[in-house]
One Martini backbone bead per residue (centre of mass of N, CA, C, O) as a GRO file, in nm:
protein
  295
    1MET     BB    1   9.607   2.572  10.011
    2GLN     BB    2   9.814   2.868  10.080
    3VAL     BB    3   9.850   3.182  10.266
    4LEU     BB    4  10.124   3.416  10.298
    5LYS     BB    5  10.207   3.701  10.508
    6PHE     BB    6  10.455   3.971  10.484
    7GLY     BB    7  10.592   4.224  10.632
    8GLY     BB    8  10.823   4.475  10.641
    9THR     BB    9  10.988   4.363  10.884
   10SER     BB   10  11.015   4.064  10.770
   11VAL     BB   11  11.169   4.218  10.495
   12ALA     BB   12  11.408   4.430  10.585
   13SER     BB   13  11.622   4.191  10.542
   14ALA     BB   14  11.821   3.934  10.468
   15GLU     BB   15  11.779   3.789  10.734
   16ASN     BB   16  11.467   3.794  10.732
   17ILE     BB   17  11.426   3.657  10.456
   18THR     BB   18  11.556   3.390  10.540
   19LYS     BB   19  11.329   3.326  10.744
   20VAL     BB   20  11.100   3.324  10.542
   21ILE     BB   21  11.206   3.089  10.374
   22ALA     BB   22  11.188   2.882  10.604
   23ILE     BB   23  10.886   2.903  10.656
   24VAL     BB   24  10.792   2.834  10.364
   25THR     BB   25  10.935   2.567  10.327
   26HIS     BB   26  10.773   2.429  10.548
   27ALA     BB   27  10.487   2.486  10.431
   28LEU     BB   28  10.529   2.318  10.158
   29THR     BB   29  10.477   2.034  10.291
   30ALA     BB   30  10.147   2.104  10.272
   31GLY     BB   31  10.177   2.277  10.005
   32PRO     BB   32  10.087   2.511   9.818
   33ALA     BB   33  10.172   2.873   9.758
   34ILE     BB   34  10.109   3.207   9.868
   35VAL     BB   35  10.313   3.506   9.872
   36VAL     BB   36  10.277   3.801  10.058
   37VAL     BB   37  10.432   4.128  10.023
   38SER     BB   38  10.594   4.384  10.141
   39ALA     BB   39  10.774   4.633  10.185
   40LEU     BB   40  11.036   4.750  10.292
   41SER     BB   41  11.089   4.900  10.559
   42GLY     BB   42  11.021   5.249  10.483
   43THR     BB   43  10.964   5.274  10.173
   44THR     BB   44  10.690   5.413  10.146
   45ASP     BB   45  10.765   5.671  10.296
   46ALA     BB   46  10.998   5.745  10.104
   47LEU     BB   47  10.824   5.769   9.845
   48ILE     BB   48  10.645   5.994   9.947
   49SER     BB   49  10.876   6.195   9.988
   50VAL     BB   50  10.964   6.209   9.699
   51GLY     BB   51  10.702   6.327   9.586
   52ARG     BB   52  10.675   6.579   9.771
   53ASP     BB   53  10.954   6.702   9.717
   54ALA     BB   54  10.930   6.726   9.412
   55ALA     BB   55  10.672   6.909   9.413
   56ALA     BB   56  10.837   7.130   9.601
   57GLY     BB   57  11.143   7.151   9.480
   58GLN     BB   58  11.311   6.925   9.632
   59GLU     BB   59  11.624   6.773   9.580
   60ARG     BB   60  11.628   6.540   9.806
   61PHE     BB   61  11.494   6.306   9.645
   62ARG     BB   62  11.756   6.191   9.525
   63ALA     BB   63  11.882   6.082   9.788
   64THR     BB   64  11.652   5.892   9.860
   65LEU     BB   65  11.680   5.713   9.609
   66ARG     BB   66  11.972   5.627   9.655
   67HIS     BB   67  11.922   5.487   9.924
   68LEU     BB   68  11.718   5.278   9.822
   69GLU     BB   69  11.901   5.145   9.616
   70GLU     BB   70  12.128   5.060   9.808
   71ARG     BB   71  11.955   4.882   9.988
   72HIS     BB   72  11.859   4.676   9.772
   73LEU     BB   73  12.141   4.592   9.677
   74THR     BB   74  12.239   4.489   9.950
   75VAL     BB   75  12.029   4.270   9.990
   76ALA     BB   76  12.103   4.115   9.734
   77GLU     BB   77  12.398   4.052   9.811
   78GLN     BB   78  12.324   3.901  10.085
   79LEU     BB   79  12.110   3.689   9.961
   80LEU     BB   80  12.298   3.632   9.717
   81PRO     BB   81  12.578   3.424   9.688
   82THR     BB   82  12.637   3.501   9.384
   83ALA     BB   83  12.726   3.678   9.109
   84GLU     BB   84  12.523   3.541   8.923
   85ASP     BB   85  12.271   3.596   9.093
   86GLN     BB   86  12.304   3.904   9.109
   87ALA     BB   87  12.300   3.953   8.794
   88ALA     BB   88  11.985   3.871   8.771
   89ILE     BB   89  11.886   4.149   8.949
   90GLN     BB   90  12.046   4.421   8.933
   91PRO     BB   91  11.953   4.539   8.658
   92TRP     BB   92  11.657   4.554   8.740
   93LEU     BB   93  11.687   4.743   8.980
   94THR     BB   94  11.817   4.974   8.823
   95ALA     BB   95  11.576   5.015   8.629
   96GLN     BB   96  11.364   5.085   8.845
   97PHE     BB   97  11.518   5.343   8.948
   98ALA     BB   98  11.509   5.487   8.679
   99GLU     BB   99  11.203   5.509   8.671
  100LEU     BB  100  11.174   5.664   8.934
  101ALA     BB  101  11.342   5.910   8.847
  102THR     BB  102  11.161   5.991   8.610
  103LEU     BB  103  10.906   6.033   8.775
  104ALA     BB  104  11.024   6.246   8.971
  105ASP     BB  105  11.107   6.451   8.753
  106GLY     BB  106  10.818   6.505   8.660
  107ILE     BB  107  10.716   6.618   8.927
  108PHE     BB  108  10.924   6.846   8.945
  109ALA     BB  109  10.844   6.992   8.678
  110LEU     BB  110  10.532   7.031   8.757
  111GLY     BB  111  10.469   7.065   9.076
  112GLU     BB  112  10.305   6.782   9.105
  113LEU     BB  113  10.083   6.539   9.294
  114SER     BB  114   9.903   6.292   9.216
  115ALA     BB  115   9.727   6.021   9.311
  116ARG     BB  116   9.813   5.843   9.074
  117THR     BB  117  10.121   5.892   9.096
  118LEU     BB  118  10.154   5.798   9.388
  119ASP     BB  119  10.071   5.508   9.341
  120ARG     BB  120  10.293   5.441   9.143
  121LEU     BB  121  10.525   5.506   9.332
  122MET     BB  122  10.451   5.309   9.573
  123SER     BB  123  10.452   5.031   9.413
  124TYR     BB  124  10.763   4.976   9.409
  125GLY     BB  125  10.805   4.846   9.683
  126GLU     BB  126  10.657   4.568   9.625
  127ILE     BB  127  10.796   4.499   9.360
  128LEU     BB  128  11.084   4.482   9.466
  129SER     BB  129  11.050   4.274   9.696
  130SER     BB  130  10.912   4.040   9.536
  131GLN     BB  131  11.133   3.994   9.326
  132LEU     BB  132  11.365   3.941   9.522
  133ILE     BB  133  11.230   3.699   9.669
  134ALA     BB  134  11.184   3.520   9.424
  135LYS     BB  135  11.485   3.487   9.361
  136ALA     BB  136  11.564   3.355   9.630
  137PHE     BB  137  11.394   3.100   9.588
  138GLN     BB  138  11.523   3.007   9.321
  139VAL     BB  139  11.811   2.970   9.437
  140LYS     BB  140  11.692   2.735   9.634
  141GLY     BB  141  11.510   2.553   9.419
  142LEU     BB  142  11.234   2.677   9.396
  143PRO     BB  143  10.905   2.692   9.235
  144ALA     BB  144  10.919   3.010   9.165
  145PHE     BB  145  10.695   3.295   9.112
  146TRP     BB  146  10.590   3.595   8.975
  147GLY     BB  147  10.291   3.773   9.083
  148ASP     BB  148  10.088   4.012   8.949
  149SER     BB  149   9.830   4.166   9.115
  150ARG     BB  150   9.730   4.350   8.870
  151HIS     BB  151   9.611   4.102   8.696
  152TRP     BB  152   9.361   4.035   8.932
  153LEU     BB  153   9.330   4.315   9.091
  154ARG     BB  154   9.038   4.483   9.074
  155THR     BB  155   8.962   4.831   9.058
  156ASP     BB  156   8.909   5.129   9.114
  157SER     BB  157   8.988   5.502   9.094
  158THR     BB  158   9.071   5.526   9.408
  159PHE     BB  159   9.332   5.678   9.487
  160GLY     BB  160   9.474   5.533   9.793
  161ALA     BB  161   9.158   5.377   9.819
  162ALA     BB  162   9.078   5.122   9.674
  163ARG     BB  163   8.819   4.938   9.533
  164VAL     BB  164   8.714   4.617   9.504
  165ASP     BB  165   8.643   4.399   9.232
  166GLU     BB  166   8.541   4.087   9.302
  167VAL     BB  167   8.422   3.973   9.042
  168THR     BB  168   8.659   4.034   8.850
  169SER     BB  169   8.883   3.911   9.024
  170GLN     BB  170   8.778   3.623   9.020
  171ARG     BB  171   8.807   3.584   8.714
  172LEU     BB  172   9.118   3.665   8.696
  173SER     BB  173   9.218   3.429   8.912
  174HIS     BB  174   9.215   3.154   8.763
  175GLU     BB  175   9.506   3.145   8.653
  176LEU     BB  176   9.645   3.155   8.923
  177ALA     BB  177   9.528   2.896   9.049
  178ALA     BB  178   9.646   2.705   8.827
  179LYS     BB  179   9.957   2.784   8.870
  180VAL     BB  180   9.973   2.702   9.195
  181VAL     BB  181   9.935   2.393   9.224
  182ASP     BB  182  10.284   2.333   9.180
  183SER     BB  183  10.370   2.607   9.340
  184LEU     BB  184  10.525   2.937   9.393
  185CYS     BB  185  10.389   3.250   9.487
  186ILE     BB  186  10.504   3.583   9.443
  187MET     BB  187  10.345   3.876   9.591
  188PRO     BB  188  10.226   4.185   9.579
  189GLY     BB  189  10.108   4.403   9.782
  190PHE     BB  190   9.863   4.686   9.786
  191ILE     BB  191   9.807   4.624   9.474
  192GLY     BB  192   9.649   4.732   9.168
  193ALA     BB  193   9.390   4.773   8.908
  194ASP     BB  194   9.227   4.927   8.677
  195ALA     BB  195   9.053   4.918   8.379
  196ALA     BB  196   9.303   5.100   8.247
  197GLY     BB  197   9.581   5.000   8.414
  198ASN     BB  198   9.609   5.150   8.666
  199THR     BB  199   9.772   5.198   8.943
  200THR     BB  200   9.680   5.085   9.269
  201THR     BB  201   9.578   5.138   9.609
  202LEU     BB  202   9.450   5.007   9.939
  203GLY     BB  203   9.607   5.120  10.152
  204ARG     BB  204   9.725   5.113  10.444
  205GLY     BB  205   9.769   4.768  10.492
  206GLY     BB  206   9.680   4.620  10.210
  207SER     BB  207   9.827   4.339  10.219
  208ASP     BB  208   9.615   4.191  10.386
  209TYR     BB  209   9.396   4.210  10.171
  210THR     BB  210   9.538   4.061   9.949
  211ALA     BB  211   9.559   3.793  10.105
  212ALA     BB  212   9.255   3.750  10.154
  213LEU     BB  213   9.172   3.750   9.857
  214ALA     BB  214   9.352   3.523   9.757
  215ALA     BB  215   9.234   3.307   9.943
  216ALA     BB  216   8.946   3.327   9.831
  217MET     BB  217   8.998   3.283   9.522
  218VAL     BB  218   9.161   2.990   9.579
  219GLU     BB  219   9.049   2.838   9.823
  220ALA     BB  220   9.194   2.836  10.082
  221ASP     BB  221   9.271   2.675  10.387
  222LYS     BB  222   9.491   2.910  10.456
  223LEU     BB  223   9.575   3.205  10.657
  224GLU     BB  224   9.882   3.389  10.701
  225ILE     BB  225   9.994   3.639  10.938
  226TRP     BB  226  10.302   3.790  10.936
  227THR     BB  227  10.468   3.949  11.210
  228ASP     BB  228  10.619   4.165  11.480
  229VAL     BB  229  10.398   4.022  11.649
  230SER     BB  230  10.221   3.805  11.884
  231GLY     BB  231   9.969   3.880  11.739
  232MET     BB  232   9.691   3.953  11.903
  233LEU     BB  233   9.621   4.232  12.105
  234THR     BB  234   9.500   4.436  12.371
  235ALA     BB  235   9.717   4.638  12.243
  236ASP     BB  236   9.928   4.871  12.149
  237PRO     BB  237  10.269   4.813  12.196
  238ARG     BB  238  10.361   5.116  12.137
  239LEU     BB  239  10.168   5.222  12.392
  240VAL     BB  240  10.146   4.931  12.552
  241ARG     BB  241  10.352   4.734  12.737
  242SER     BB  242  10.116   4.529  12.864
  243ALA     BB  243  10.050   4.385  12.623
  244GLN     BB  244   9.850   4.101  12.524
  245PRO     BB  245   9.793   3.808  12.402
  246ILE     BB  246   9.544   3.645  12.207
  247SER     BB  247   9.471   3.308  12.188
  248ARG     BB  248   9.145   3.346  12.136
  249LEU     BB  249   8.908   3.406  11.858
  250SER     BB  250   8.677   3.532  11.674
  251TYR     BB  251   8.600   3.671  11.383
  252GLU     BB  252   8.435   3.904  11.498
  253GLU     BB  253   8.659   3.996  11.692
  254ALA     BB  254   8.881   4.033  11.476
  255MET     BB  255   8.725   4.263  11.321
  256GLU     BB  256   8.700   4.465  11.573
  257LEU     BB  257   8.986   4.523  11.691
  258PRO     BB  258   9.125   4.726  11.491
  259HIS     BB  259   8.930   4.968  11.551
  260ARG     BB  260   9.019   4.979  11.868
  261LEU     BB  261   9.357   4.909  11.872
  262HIS     BB  262   9.553   4.899  11.581
  263ARG     BB  263   9.536   5.129  11.371
  264GLY     BB  264   9.491   4.902  11.110
  265ARG     BB  265   9.584   4.634  11.181
  266VAL     BB  266   9.431   4.399  10.993
  267GLN     BB  267   9.170   4.561  10.882
  268HIS     BB  268   9.115   4.403  10.589
  269LEU     BB  269   8.981   4.155  10.725
  270GLY     BB  270   8.711   4.020  10.607
  271PRO     BB  271   8.450   3.807  10.530
  272GLU     BB  272   8.624   3.621  10.336
  273VAL     BB  273   8.770   3.452  10.578
  274ARG     BB  274   8.532   3.259  10.672
  275GLN     BB  275   8.594   3.024  10.454
  276LEU     BB  276   8.816   2.952  10.626
  277HIS     BB  277   8.970   2.739  10.856
  278GLY     BB  278   9.216   2.957  10.905
  279LEU     BB  279   9.357   3.226  11.102
  280LEU     BB  280   9.693   3.341  11.111
  281VAL     BB  281   9.885   3.509  11.371
  282ALA     BB  282  10.235   3.575  11.336
  283GLU     BB  283  10.572   3.559  11.437
  284ALA     BB  284  10.882   3.651  11.241
  285ALA     BB  285  11.137   3.765  11.385
  286ASP     BB  286  11.252   3.452  11.479
  287GLY     BB  287  11.106   3.215  11.305
  288LEU     BB  288  10.870   3.152  11.492
  289ARG     BB  289  10.567   2.976  11.586
  290ARG     BB  290  10.379   3.235  11.720
  291ALA     BB  291  10.037   3.169  11.754
  292HIS     BB  292   9.704   3.301  11.661
  293GLN     BB  293   9.369   3.175  11.641
  294ALA     BB  294   9.095   3.195  11.428
  295ARG     BB  295   8.733   3.054  11.439
   0.00000   0.00000   0.00000
């Protein structure tokens, strides 16, 4: 069993998602897999803007939602080759954006945005991307299914930065582990649910945490974090042009680096990954396996 996680840049376009499919298809030759995905890049920020603008009485939230819907529909059209394939996902996408519009209208009417409502609003990014990607795998003839991480990832009710109840999550994950034995699960990162069923989020960058937890729960042999940079670097490449990849480091060093260097990137990979045989941080931008492994 293996878990692969792809960030927002890696799934930002139909072209990039096609590369993700190629990477995962190759990985499946080694056994079943869970694929955890982030929202299409920029989507979470846009959804936050929708909520804040709606709460402030700014009508521009409607244009932001229209742009997001058009973007997702365009990706679906480019990713799915036939009108029949597109027809299988487009009505669902339209329905999801209708739900989003209703939610935003409610925020607009009330003039306030609670942390719980913001979590619900943000969750649509990962739900949309993961469903779309699951459909793309199915069209390729792969035995893929969509697994709602809210069904097994139990958290408290600290909306915006929920803490995971690992004991309950472990119990709830048994069904997931059994289902993935001979198939491919596509799962939204970043989100969970509290005991009352309310959608929660794990904090920005939480998709890495989702992947690490999934790997621990199903006792995966390997966890791969695919990102838009070539592994763990000596500095944030957005700030330091001369940042260099680190070819090899211990788990302890890997846990310490995000706090010092990466402003949160891969920060959620905690002690649970130590039980894995290998943690791989790889670059997915060009579809090539340029990886750096922690042991």
